[in-house]
GROMACS .gro file of C-alpha atoms in nm:
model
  187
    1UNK     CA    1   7.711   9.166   8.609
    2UNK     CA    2   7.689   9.403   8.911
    3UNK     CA    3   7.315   9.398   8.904
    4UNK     CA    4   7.304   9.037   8.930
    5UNK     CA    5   7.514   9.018   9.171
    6UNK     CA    6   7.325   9.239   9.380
    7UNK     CA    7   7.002   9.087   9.330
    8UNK     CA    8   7.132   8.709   9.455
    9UNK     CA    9   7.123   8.811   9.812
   10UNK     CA   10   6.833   8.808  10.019
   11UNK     CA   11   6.681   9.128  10.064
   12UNK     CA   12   6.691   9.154  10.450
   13UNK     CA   13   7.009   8.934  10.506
   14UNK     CA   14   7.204   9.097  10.822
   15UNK     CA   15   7.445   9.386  10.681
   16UNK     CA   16   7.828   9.404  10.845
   17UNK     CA   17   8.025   9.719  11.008
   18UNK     CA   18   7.846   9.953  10.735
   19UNK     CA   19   7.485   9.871  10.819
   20UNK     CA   20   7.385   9.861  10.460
   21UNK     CA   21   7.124   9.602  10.410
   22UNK     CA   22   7.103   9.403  10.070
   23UNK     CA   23   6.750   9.588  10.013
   24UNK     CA   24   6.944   9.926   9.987
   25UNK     CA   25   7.222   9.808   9.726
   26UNK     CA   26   6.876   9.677   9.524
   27UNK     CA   27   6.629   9.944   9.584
   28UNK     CA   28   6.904  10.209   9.464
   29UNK     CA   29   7.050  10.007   9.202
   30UNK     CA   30   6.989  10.199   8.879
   31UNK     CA   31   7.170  10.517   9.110
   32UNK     CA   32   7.484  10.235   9.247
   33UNK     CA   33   7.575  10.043   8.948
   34UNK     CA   34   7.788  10.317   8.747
   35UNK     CA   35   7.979  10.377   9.068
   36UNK     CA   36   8.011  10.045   9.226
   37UNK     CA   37   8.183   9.947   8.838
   38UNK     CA   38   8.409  10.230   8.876
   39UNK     CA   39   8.516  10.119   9.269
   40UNK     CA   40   8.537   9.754   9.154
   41UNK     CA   41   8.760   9.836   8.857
   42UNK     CA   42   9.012  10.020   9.053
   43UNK     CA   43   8.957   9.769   9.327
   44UNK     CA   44   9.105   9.513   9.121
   45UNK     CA   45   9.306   9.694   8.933
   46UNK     CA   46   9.468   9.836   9.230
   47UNK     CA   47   9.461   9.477   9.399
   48UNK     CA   48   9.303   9.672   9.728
   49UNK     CA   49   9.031   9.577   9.878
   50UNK     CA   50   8.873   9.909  10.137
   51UNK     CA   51   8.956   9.905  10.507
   52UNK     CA   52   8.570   9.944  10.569
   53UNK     CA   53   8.520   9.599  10.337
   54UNK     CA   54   8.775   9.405  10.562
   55UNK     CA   55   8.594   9.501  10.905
   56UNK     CA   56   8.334   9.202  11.025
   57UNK     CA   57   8.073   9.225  11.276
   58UNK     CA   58   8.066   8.858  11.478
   59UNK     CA   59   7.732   8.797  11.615
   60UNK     CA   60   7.692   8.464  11.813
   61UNK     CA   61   7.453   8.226  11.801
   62UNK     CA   62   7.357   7.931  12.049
   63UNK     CA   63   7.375   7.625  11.846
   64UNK     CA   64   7.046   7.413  11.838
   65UNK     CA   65   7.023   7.115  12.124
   66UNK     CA   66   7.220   7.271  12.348
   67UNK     CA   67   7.077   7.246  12.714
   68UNK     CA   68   7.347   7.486  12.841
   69UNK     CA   69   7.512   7.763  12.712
   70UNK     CA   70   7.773   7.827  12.930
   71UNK     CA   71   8.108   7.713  12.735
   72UNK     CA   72   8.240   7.859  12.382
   73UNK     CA   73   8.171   7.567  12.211
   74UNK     CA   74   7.800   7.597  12.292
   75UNK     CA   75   7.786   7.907  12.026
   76UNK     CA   76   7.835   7.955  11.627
   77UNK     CA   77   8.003   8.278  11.543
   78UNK     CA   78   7.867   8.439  11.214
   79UNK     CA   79   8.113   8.696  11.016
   80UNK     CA   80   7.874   8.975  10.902
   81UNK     CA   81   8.086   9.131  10.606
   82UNK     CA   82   8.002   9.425  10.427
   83UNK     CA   83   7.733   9.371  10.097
   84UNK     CA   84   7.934   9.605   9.876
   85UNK     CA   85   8.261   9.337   9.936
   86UNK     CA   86   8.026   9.027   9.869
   87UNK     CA   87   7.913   9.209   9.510
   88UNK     CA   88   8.209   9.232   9.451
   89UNK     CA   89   8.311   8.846   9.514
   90UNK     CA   90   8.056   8.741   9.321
   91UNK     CA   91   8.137   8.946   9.005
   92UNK     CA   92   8.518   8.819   9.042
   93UNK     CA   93   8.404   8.455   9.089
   94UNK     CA   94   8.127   8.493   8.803
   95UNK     CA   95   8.443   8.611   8.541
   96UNK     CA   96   8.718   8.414   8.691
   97UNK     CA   97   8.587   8.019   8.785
   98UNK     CA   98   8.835   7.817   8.954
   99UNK     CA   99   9.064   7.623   8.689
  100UNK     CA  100   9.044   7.239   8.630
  101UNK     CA  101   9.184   7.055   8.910
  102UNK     CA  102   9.465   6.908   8.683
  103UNK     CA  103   9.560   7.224   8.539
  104UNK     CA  104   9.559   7.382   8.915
  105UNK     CA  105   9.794   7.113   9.055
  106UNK     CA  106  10.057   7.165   8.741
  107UNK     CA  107  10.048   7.495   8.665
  108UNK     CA  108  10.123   7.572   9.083
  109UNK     CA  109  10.419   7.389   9.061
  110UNK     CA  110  10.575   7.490   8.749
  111UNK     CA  111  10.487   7.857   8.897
  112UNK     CA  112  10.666   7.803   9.230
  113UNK     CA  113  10.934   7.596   9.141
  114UNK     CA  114  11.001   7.705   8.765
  115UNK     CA  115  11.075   7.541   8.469
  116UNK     CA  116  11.407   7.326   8.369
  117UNK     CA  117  11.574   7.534   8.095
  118UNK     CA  118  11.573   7.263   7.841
  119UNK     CA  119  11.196   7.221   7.896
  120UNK     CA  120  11.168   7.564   7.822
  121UNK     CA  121  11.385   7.522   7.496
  122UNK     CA  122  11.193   7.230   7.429
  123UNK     CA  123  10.877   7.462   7.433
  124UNK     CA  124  11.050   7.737   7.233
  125UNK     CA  125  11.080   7.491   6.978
  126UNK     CA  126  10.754   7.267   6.963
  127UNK     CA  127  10.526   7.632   6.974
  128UNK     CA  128  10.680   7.839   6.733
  129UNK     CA  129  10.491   8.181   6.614
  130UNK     CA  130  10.212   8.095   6.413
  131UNK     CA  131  10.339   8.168   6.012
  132UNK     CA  132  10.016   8.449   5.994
  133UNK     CA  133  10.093   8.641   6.381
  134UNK     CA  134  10.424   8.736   6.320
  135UNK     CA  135  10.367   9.028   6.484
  136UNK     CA  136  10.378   8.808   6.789
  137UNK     CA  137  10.776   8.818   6.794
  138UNK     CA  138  10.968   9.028   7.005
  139UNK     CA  139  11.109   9.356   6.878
  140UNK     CA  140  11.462   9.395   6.752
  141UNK     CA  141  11.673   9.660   6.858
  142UNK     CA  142  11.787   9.872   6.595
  143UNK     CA  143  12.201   9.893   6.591
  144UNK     CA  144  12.214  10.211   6.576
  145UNK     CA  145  12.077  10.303   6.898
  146UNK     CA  146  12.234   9.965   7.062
  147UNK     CA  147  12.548  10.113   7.018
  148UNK     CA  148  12.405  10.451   7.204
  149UNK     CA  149  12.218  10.254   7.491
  150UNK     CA  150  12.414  10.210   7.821
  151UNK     CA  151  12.429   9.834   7.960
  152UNK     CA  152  12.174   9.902   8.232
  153UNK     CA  153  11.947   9.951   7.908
  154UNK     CA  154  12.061   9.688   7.709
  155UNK     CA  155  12.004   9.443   7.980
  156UNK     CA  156  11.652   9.581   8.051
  157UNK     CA  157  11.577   9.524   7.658
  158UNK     CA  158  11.665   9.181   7.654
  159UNK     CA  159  11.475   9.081   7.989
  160UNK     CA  160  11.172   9.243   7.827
  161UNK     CA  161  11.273   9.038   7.509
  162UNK     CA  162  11.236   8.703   7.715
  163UNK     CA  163  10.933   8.763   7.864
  164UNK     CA  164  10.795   8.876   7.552
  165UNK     CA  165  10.902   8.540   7.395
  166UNK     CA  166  10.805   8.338   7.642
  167UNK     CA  167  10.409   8.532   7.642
  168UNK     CA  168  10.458   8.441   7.240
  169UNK     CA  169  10.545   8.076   7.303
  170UNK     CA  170  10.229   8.069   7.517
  171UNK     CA  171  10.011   8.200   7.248
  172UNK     CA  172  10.138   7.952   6.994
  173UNK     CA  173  10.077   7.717   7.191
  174UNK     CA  174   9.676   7.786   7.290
  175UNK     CA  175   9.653   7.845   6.943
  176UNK     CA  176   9.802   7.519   6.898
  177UNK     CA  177   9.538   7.392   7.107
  178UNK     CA  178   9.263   7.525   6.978
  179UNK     CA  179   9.318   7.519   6.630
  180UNK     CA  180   9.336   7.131   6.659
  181UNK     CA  181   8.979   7.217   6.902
  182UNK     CA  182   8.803   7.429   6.633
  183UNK     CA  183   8.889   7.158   6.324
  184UNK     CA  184   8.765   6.854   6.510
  185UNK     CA  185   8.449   7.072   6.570
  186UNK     CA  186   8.389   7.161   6.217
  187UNK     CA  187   8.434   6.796   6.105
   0.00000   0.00000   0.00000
């Protein structure tokens, strides 16, 4: 995925702050790749992106029928960015496409505003665990060691408890989905 995203740019495209052109990143590819992998993972992982990758270089460029250039609006400015952060774009865009419009508009809401509890009870009860993943339900707390664990625990069990049903509610229900998906395709 890295190589290809290193070979769609143009070989002599104009490099940002770090001066490396696209030619480099391809000639030296076989040598890049295993590192560039290892940046990008952590990268992401981290959710960081390098100082050096968020400095541009603005050139200027007179725009075309332009008698004068005298006032700002008689220029383009260009943001030269750094190859290495554009690779790395394009590998993020290549595994994660933007969702379907409809799905975007819902899903942003329910995230910012929430969900009304009795949808949510609603949901608990129209996508239970699948009868053959029941390895998808949360974890029970033995009583024995309830009765040792201090309240600060306790509560921290049962928050992790939610969130863990909730995740398995979510699975029952894409599997829902595309059990229903896979039949109709068989038939």
């Amino acid at each position: 995925m890295v190589a290809w995203a290193i070979d769609t740019f143009g070989p002599f495209k104009s490099p940002g702050t770090d001066e490396i052109f696209p030619a480099l990143l391809q000639k030296a590819k076989d040598l890049l790749i295993g590192p560039l992998v290892r940046i990008f993972r952590a990268s992401i992982a981290c959710k960081y992106i390098a100082l050096e990758w968020r400095t541009a270089k603005v050139v200027f460029f007179s725009k075309a029928g332009r008698v004068q250039h005298v006032t700002v609006k008689d220029f383009r400015p260009i943001s030269l960015t750094s190859f290495i952060l554009k690779t790395l774009e394009n590998v993020y865009h290549a595994l994660a496409p933007p969702m379907h419009k409809t799905f975007e508009d819902r899903w942003n809401e329910s995230l910012r505003l929430g969900l009304p509890e009795e949808v949510k009870e609603e949901l608990m009860i129209k996508y239970p665990t699948p009868e053959n993943c029941t390895f998808l339900d949360p974890p029970k707390l033995n009583k024995e060691i309830d009765t040792a664990l201090t309240e600060a625990c306790k509560s921290r069990d049962a928050r992790i408890a939610s969130k863990h049903e909730k995740l398995q509610v979510c699975l029952g229900g894409l599997s829902k989905i595309l059990s229903i998906a896979l039949s109709q395709n068989q038939n």
